[in-house]
């Protein structure tokens, strides 16, 4: 069974540009979660999508947005990139929105803003 | 109230020793407490998890101890091995009754180094 896959692995962007990160959940999983892992700050919750809808949002500005497609894959968009957006962006999936079956993480996308 | 506080930030243990990482939370609605292990360049992987209706859960060399009244839980790694060297994160979430807040709240992590 394939795990959670994220692309690209690395992404370098210039301040002010837009970045698009992609996530494919485990087959059969309907919920996708996005986290930002900045150095020394642990994992900060960004967004949760379930069944195509945004269910919850962390304390991040509106320039962080995303969507979930009918096949449950998801993309995270970051507009007007700032230097402090440089981080590892992790995607996780779970079987459903209850979380009772656990969360499986991908290996992340390393975003560097220069 | 949504925070999960984790300590220590870093930990050095000799091979064969016991590694202990502690976490504390404020939100009494949390009802799911997992621990994740993360190696460099990889995403976090679920290690072990506990619900508040039990005080301890053991899986191999890994044990979670849970103190509901103190709102604290800890991870014990017995017979620590160099291969256990990684960053460990505690987390909490609300599973509730069929619905959830949907997201895990993570501690800031503990970098464990096990010396041979």
mmCIF file of C-alpha atoms in Angstrom:
data_model
loop_
_atom_site.group_PDB
_atom_site.id
_atom_site.type_symbol
_atom_site.label_atom_id
_atom_site.label_comp_id
_atom_site.label_asym_id
_atom_site.label_seq_id
_atom_site.Cartn_x
_atom_site.Cartn_y
_atom_site.Cartn_z
ATOM 1 C CA UNK A 1 0.000 0.000 0.000
ATOM 2 C CA UNK A 2 1.450 3.354 -1.007
ATOM 3 C CA UNK A 3 1.834 5.868 1.793
ATOM 4 C CA UNK A 4 1.105 9.580 1.731
ATOM 5 C CA UNK A 5 3.019 11.107 -1.156
ATOM 6 C CA UNK A 6 3.990 14.745 -1.422
ATOM 7 C CA UNK A 7 5.439 16.702 -4.304
ATOM 8 C CA UNK A 8 7.728 18.336 -4.968
ATOM 9 C CA UNK A 9 10.332 17.215 -2.433
ATOM 10 C CA UNK A 10 12.074 20.566 -2.544
ATOM 11 C CA UNK A 11 10.891 23.944 -3.786
ATOM 12 C CA UNK A 12 12.813 27.203 -4.006
ATOM 13 C CA UNK A 13 10.856 30.397 -4.553
ATOM 14 C CA UNK A 14 11.526 34.099 -4.472
ATOM 15 C CA UNK A 15 9.847 36.372 -1.940
ATOM 16 C CA UNK A 16 6.494 37.557 -3.285
ATOM 17 C CA UNK A 17 5.946 34.542 -5.533
ATOM 18 C CA UNK A 18 3.344 31.822 -5.095
ATOM 19 C CA UNK A 19 4.033 28.209 -4.151
ATOM 20 C CA UNK A 20 1.846 25.169 -4.780
ATOM 21 C CA UNK A 21 2.423 21.978 -2.839
ATOM 22 C CA UNK A 22 0.642 18.700 -3.564
ATOM 23 C CA UNK A 23 -0.416 15.729 -1.464
ATOM 24 C CA UNK A 24 -1.884 12.333 -2.322
ATOM 25 C CA UNK A 25 -3.399 10.549 0.682
ATOM 26 C CA UNK A 26 -3.386 6.844 1.329
ATOM 27 C CA UNK A 27 -5.957 5.110 -0.844
ATOM 28 C CA UNK A 28 -9.311 5.125 0.938
ATOM 29 C CA UNK A 29 -8.444 8.025 3.231
ATOM 30 C CA UNK A 30 -10.782 10.987 2.925
ATOM 31 C CA UNK A 31 -9.171 13.454 5.346
ATOM 32 C CA UNK A 32 -6.045 15.459 4.579
ATOM 33 C CA UNK A 33 -4.198 17.708 7.029
ATOM 34 C CA UNK A 34 -1.457 20.230 6.342
ATOM 35 C CA UNK A 35 1.211 21.187 8.883
ATOM 36 C CA UNK A 36 4.098 23.622 8.810
ATOM 37 C CA UNK A 37 7.308 22.502 10.516
ATOM 38 C CA UNK A 38 9.586 25.476 10.931
ATOM 39 C CA UNK A 39 12.908 25.117 12.697
ATOM 40 C CA UNK A 40 12.440 25.041 16.447
ATOM 41 C CA UNK A 41 8.682 25.528 16.303
ATOM 42 C CA UNK A 42 7.438 21.964 16.072
ATOM 43 C CA UNK A 43 4.474 21.172 13.863
ATOM 44 C CA UNK A 44 1.926 23.936 13.431
ATOM 45 C CA UNK A 45 -1.521 22.982 12.143
ATOM 46 C CA UNK A 46 -2.462 24.747 8.907
ATOM 47 C CA UNK A 47 -5.554 23.217 7.301
ATOM 48 C CA UNK A 48 -7.832 20.189 7.423
ATOM 49 C CA UNK A 49 -9.877 18.955 4.456
ATOM 50 C CA UNK A 50 -12.426 16.179 4.556
ATOM 51 C CA UNK A 51 -14.726 15.035 1.776
ATOM 52 C CA UNK A 52 -13.735 18.030 -0.326
ATOM 53 C CA UNK A 53 -14.552 20.640 2.310
ATOM 54 C CA UNK A 54 -12.312 22.768 4.529
ATOM 55 C CA UNK A 55 -13.161 21.621 8.082
ATOM 56 C CA UNK A 56 -10.714 23.550 10.224
ATOM 57 C CA UNK A 57 -7.976 26.112 9.895
ATOM 58 C CA UNK A 58 -5.000 26.970 12.047
ATOM 59 C CA UNK A 59 -3.768 30.407 13.019
ATOM 60 C CA UNK A 60 -2.238 31.333 9.663
ATOM 61 C CA UNK A 61 -2.958 34.310 7.373
ATOM 62 C CA UNK A 62 -5.380 33.945 4.424
ATOM 63 C CA UNK A 63 -2.515 33.775 1.933
ATOM 64 C CA UNK A 64 -2.245 30.142 3.044
ATOM 65 C CA UNK A 65 -5.060 28.328 1.264
ATOM 66 C CA UNK A 66 -5.774 25.017 -0.305
ATOM 67 C CA UNK A 67 -8.322 22.639 -1.655
ATOM 68 C CA UNK A 68 -9.191 18.992 -1.844
ATOM 69 C CA UNK A 69 -10.066 17.326 -5.106
ATOM 70 C CA UNK A 70 -12.741 14.670 -5.754
ATOM 71 C CA UNK A 71 -10.051 11.957 -5.600
ATOM 72 C CA UNK A 72 -9.160 13.301 -2.085
ATOM 73 C CA UNK A 73 -5.756 14.581 -3.127
ATOM 74 C CA UNK A 74 -5.005 18.079 -1.950
ATOM 75 C CA UNK A 75 -2.919 21.093 -2.728
ATOM 76 C CA UNK A 76 -1.648 23.853 -0.496
ATOM 77 C CA UNK A 77 -1.135 27.289 -1.989
ATOM 78 C CA UNK A 78 0.970 29.964 -0.365
ATOM 79 C CA UNK A 79 0.661 33.395 -1.941
ATOM 80 C CA UNK A 80 2.916 36.412 -1.552
ATOM 81 C CA UNK A 81 5.710 34.303 -0.094
ATOM 82 C CA UNK A 82 7.685 35.724 2.814
ATOM 83 C CA UNK A 83 11.113 34.633 4.025
ATOM 84 C CA UNK A 84 9.588 33.201 7.213
ATOM 85 C CA UNK A 85 7.463 30.814 5.142
ATOM 86 C CA UNK A 86 10.606 28.741 4.656
ATOM 87 C CA UNK A 87 9.809 25.434 6.348
ATOM 88 C CA UNK A 88 9.017 21.785 5.856
ATOM 89 C CA UNK A 89 5.360 21.391 4.896
ATOM 90 C CA UNK A 90 3.894 18.085 5.934
ATOM 91 C CA UNK A 91 0.711 16.461 4.750
ATOM 92 C CA UNK A 92 -1.081 13.757 6.712
ATOM 93 C CA UNK A 93 -4.119 11.667 5.906
ATOM 94 C CA UNK A 94 -6.597 9.692 7.979
ATOM 95 C CA UNK A 95 -9.330 7.236 7.114
ATOM 96 C CA UNK A 96 -12.051 9.686 8.027
ATOM 97 C CA UNK A 97 -12.560 12.906 9.930
ATOM 98 C CA UNK A 98 -12.747 11.259 13.337
ATOM 99 C CA UNK A 99 -9.028 10.585 13.598
ATOM 100 C CA UNK A 100 -9.789 7.309 15.394
ATOM 101 C CA UNK A 101 -7.700 5.311 12.915
ATOM 102 C CA UNK A 102 -4.657 7.497 13.285
ATOM 103 C CA UNK A 103 -2.867 9.925 11.024
ATOM 104 C CA UNK A 104 -0.162 8.995 8.497
ATOM 105 C CA UNK A 105 2.340 11.630 7.428
ATOM 106 C CA UNK A 106 4.184 12.079 4.185
ATOM 107 C CA UNK A 107 7.866 13.011 4.019
ATOM 108 C CA UNK A 108 7.094 16.647 3.318
ATOM 109 C CA UNK A 109 7.985 19.417 0.903
ATOM 110 C CA UNK A 110 10.938 21.601 1.878
ATOM 111 C CA UNK A 111 10.043 25.153 0.832
ATOM 112 C CA UNK A 112 12.837 27.696 0.749
ATOM 113 C CA UNK A 113 12.005 31.341 0.134
ATOM 114 C CA UNK A 114 14.915 33.521 -0.953
ATOM 115 C CA UNK B 1 -5.449 26.231 26.330
ATOM 116 C CA UNK B 2 -4.703 24.487 23.072
ATOM 117 C CA UNK B 3 -1.011 24.107 23.850
ATOM 118 C CA UNK B 4 0.883 20.943 24.544
ATOM 119 C CA UNK B 5 4.129 21.583 26.427
ATOM 120 C CA UNK B 6 6.956 19.108 25.939
ATOM 121 C CA UNK B 7 10.214 18.664 27.806
ATOM 122 C CA UNK B 8 13.126 18.323 27.593
ATOM 123 C CA UNK B 9 14.113 19.931 24.276
ATOM 124 C CA UNK B 10 17.013 17.534 23.947
ATOM 125 C CA UNK B 11 18.083 14.358 25.698
ATOM 126 C CA UNK B 12 21.269 12.319 25.660
ATOM 127 C CA UNK B 13 21.074 8.767 26.962
ATOM 128 C CA UNK B 14 23.572 5.933 27.043
ATOM 129 C CA UNK B 15 22.798 2.746 25.167
ATOM 130 C CA UNK B 16 20.687 0.492 27.374
ATOM 131 C CA UNK B 17 19.383 3.365 29.464
ATOM 132 C CA UNK B 18 15.853 4.680 29.898
ATOM 133 C CA UNK B 19 14.728 7.732 27.936
ATOM 134 C CA UNK B 20 11.887 9.739 29.459
ATOM 135 C CA UNK B 21 10.043 12.555 27.675
ATOM 136 C CA UNK B 22 7.248 14.492 29.338
ATOM 137 C CA UNK B 23 4.237 16.408 28.057
ATOM 138 C CA UNK B 24 1.562 18.509 29.726
ATOM 139 C CA UNK B 25 -1.719 19.855 28.391
ATOM 140 C CA UNK B 26 -4.442 22.235 29.541
ATOM 141 C CA UNK B 27 -7.498 21.378 27.478
ATOM 142 C CA UNK B 28 -9.423 18.676 29.352
ATOM 143 C CA UNK B 29 -11.411 17.930 26.185
ATOM 144 C CA UNK B 30 -8.366 16.231 24.647
ATOM 145 C CA UNK B 31 -9.016 12.502 24.482
ATOM 146 C CA UNK B 32 -6.315 11.116 22.212
ATOM 147 C CA UNK B 33 -2.615 11.339 22.991
ATOM 148 C CA UNK B 34 -0.171 9.935 20.406
ATOM 149 C CA UNK B 35 3.596 10.021 20.258
ATOM 150 C CA UNK B 36 5.372 10.423 16.939
ATOM 151 C CA UNK B 37 8.961 9.615 15.982
ATOM 152 C CA UNK B 38 10.676 11.602 13.256
ATOM 153 C CA UNK B 39 13.985 10.818 11.583
ATOM 154 C CA UNK B 40 15.828 13.496 9.570
ATOM 155 C CA UNK B 41 14.314 13.974 6.122
ATOM 156 C CA UNK B 42 11.217 11.960 6.977
ATOM 157 C CA UNK B 43 7.718 12.761 8.137
ATOM 158 C CA UNK B 44 6.645 11.882 11.683
ATOM 159 C CA UNK B 45 5.562 8.272 12.190
ATOM 160 C CA UNK B 46 3.090 7.134 14.833
ATOM 161 C CA UNK B 47 4.875 5.309 17.629
ATOM 162 C CA UNK B 48 2.224 4.669 20.256
ATOM 163 C CA UNK B 49 -1.003 6.329 21.411
ATOM 164 C CA UNK B 50 -3.206 6.321 24.478
ATOM 165 C CA UNK B 51 -6.775 7.292 25.400
ATOM 166 C CA UNK B 52 -7.507 8.817 28.831
ATOM 167 C CA UNK B 53 -9.402 5.788 30.094
ATOM 168 C CA UNK B 54 -6.132 3.934 30.773
ATOM 169 C CA UNK B 55 -3.112 5.015 32.812
ATOM 170 C CA UNK B 56 -0.458 3.101 30.918
ATOM 171 C CA UNK B 57 0.093 1.478 27.546
ATOM 172 C CA UNK B 58 3.096 -0.588 26.557
ATOM 173 C CA UNK B 59 4.270 -1.653 23.129
ATOM 174 C CA UNK B 60 7.629 -3.383 23.125
ATOM 175 C CA UNK B 61 10.233 -1.050 24.601
ATOM 176 C CA UNK B 62 7.890 1.956 24.435
ATOM 177 C CA UNK B 63 5.488 2.852 27.269
ATOM 178 C CA UNK B 64 3.104 5.771 27.652
ATOM 179 C CA UNK B 65 2.195 6.769 31.199
ATOM 180 C CA UNK B 66 -0.890 8.958 31.526
ATOM 181 C CA UNK B 67 -1.936 11.020 34.547
ATOM 182 C CA UNK B 68 -5.379 12.480 33.889
ATOM 183 C CA UNK B 69 -5.613 14.487 37.131
ATOM 184 C CA UNK B 70 -2.240 16.137 36.530
ATOM 185 C CA UNK B 71 -2.938 16.532 32.788
ATOM 186 C CA UNK B 72 0.415 14.999 31.991
ATOM 187 C CA UNK B 73 1.657 12.099 29.922
ATOM 188 C CA UNK B 74 5.089 10.736 29.250
ATOM 189 C CA UNK B 75 6.967 8.417 26.934
ATOM 190 C CA UNK B 76 9.435 5.915 28.362
ATOM 191 C CA UNK B 77 11.880 4.149 26.054
ATOM 192 C CA UNK B 78 13.424 1.179 27.822
ATOM 193 C CA UNK B 79 16.805 -0.256 26.806
ATOM 194 C CA UNK B 80 17.408 2.740 24.522
ATOM 195 C CA UNK B 81 19.350 1.952 21.340
ATOM 196 C CA UNK B 82 21.356 4.174 18.951
ATOM 197 C CA UNK B 83 18.657 3.474 16.337
ATOM 198 C CA UNK B 84 16.176 5.259 18.610
ATOM 199 C CA UNK B 85 18.031 8.529 18.011
ATOM 200 C CA UNK B 86 15.377 10.768 16.492
ATOM 201 C CA UNK B 87 13.059 13.638 17.350
ATOM 202 C CA UNK B 88 9.989 12.672 19.353
ATOM 203 C CA UNK B 89 6.760 14.645 19.387
ATOM 204 C CA UNK B 90 3.843 14.292 21.744
ATOM 205 C CA UNK B 91 0.449 15.394 20.490
ATOM 206 C CA UNK B 92 -3.167 15.661 21.541
ATOM 207 C CA UNK B 93 -6.486 15.889 19.811
ATOM 208 C CA UNK B 94 -10.204 15.655 20.435
ATOM 209 C CA UNK B 95 -11.784 12.552 18.931
ATOM 210 C CA UNK B 96 -15.049 13.056 20.694
ATOM 211 C CA UNK B 97 -18.107 11.038 19.775
ATOM 212 C CA UNK B 98 -17.697 10.419 16.072
ATOM 213 C CA UNK B 99 -16.587 13.923 15.316
ATOM 214 C CA UNK B 100 -13.353 15.701 16.003
ATOM 215 C CA UNK B 101 -11.515 18.944 15.789
ATOM 216 C CA UNK B 102 -9.672 17.072 13.064
ATOM 217 C CA UNK B 103 -6.194 18.165 13.891
ATOM 218 C CA UNK B 104 -3.432 17.137 16.220
ATOM 219 C CA UNK B 105 -1.830 19.723 18.501
ATOM 220 C CA UNK B 106 1.881 18.950 18.752
ATOM 221 C CA UNK B 107 4.511 19.616 21.367
ATOM 222 C CA UNK B 108 7.704 21.263 20.144
ATOM 223 C CA UNK B 109 9.657 18.022 20.080
ATOM 224 C CA UNK B 110 12.536 16.349 21.908
ATOM 225 C CA UNK B 111 15.734 15.464 20.102
ATOM 226 C CA UNK B 112 16.965 12.171 21.529
ATOM 227 C CA UNK B 113 20.542 11.012 21.072
ATOM 228 C CA UNK B 114 21.455 7.540 22.276
ATOM 229 C CA UNK B 115 25.213 7.130 22.693
ATOM 230 C CA UNK B 116 26.752 3.711 22.001
#
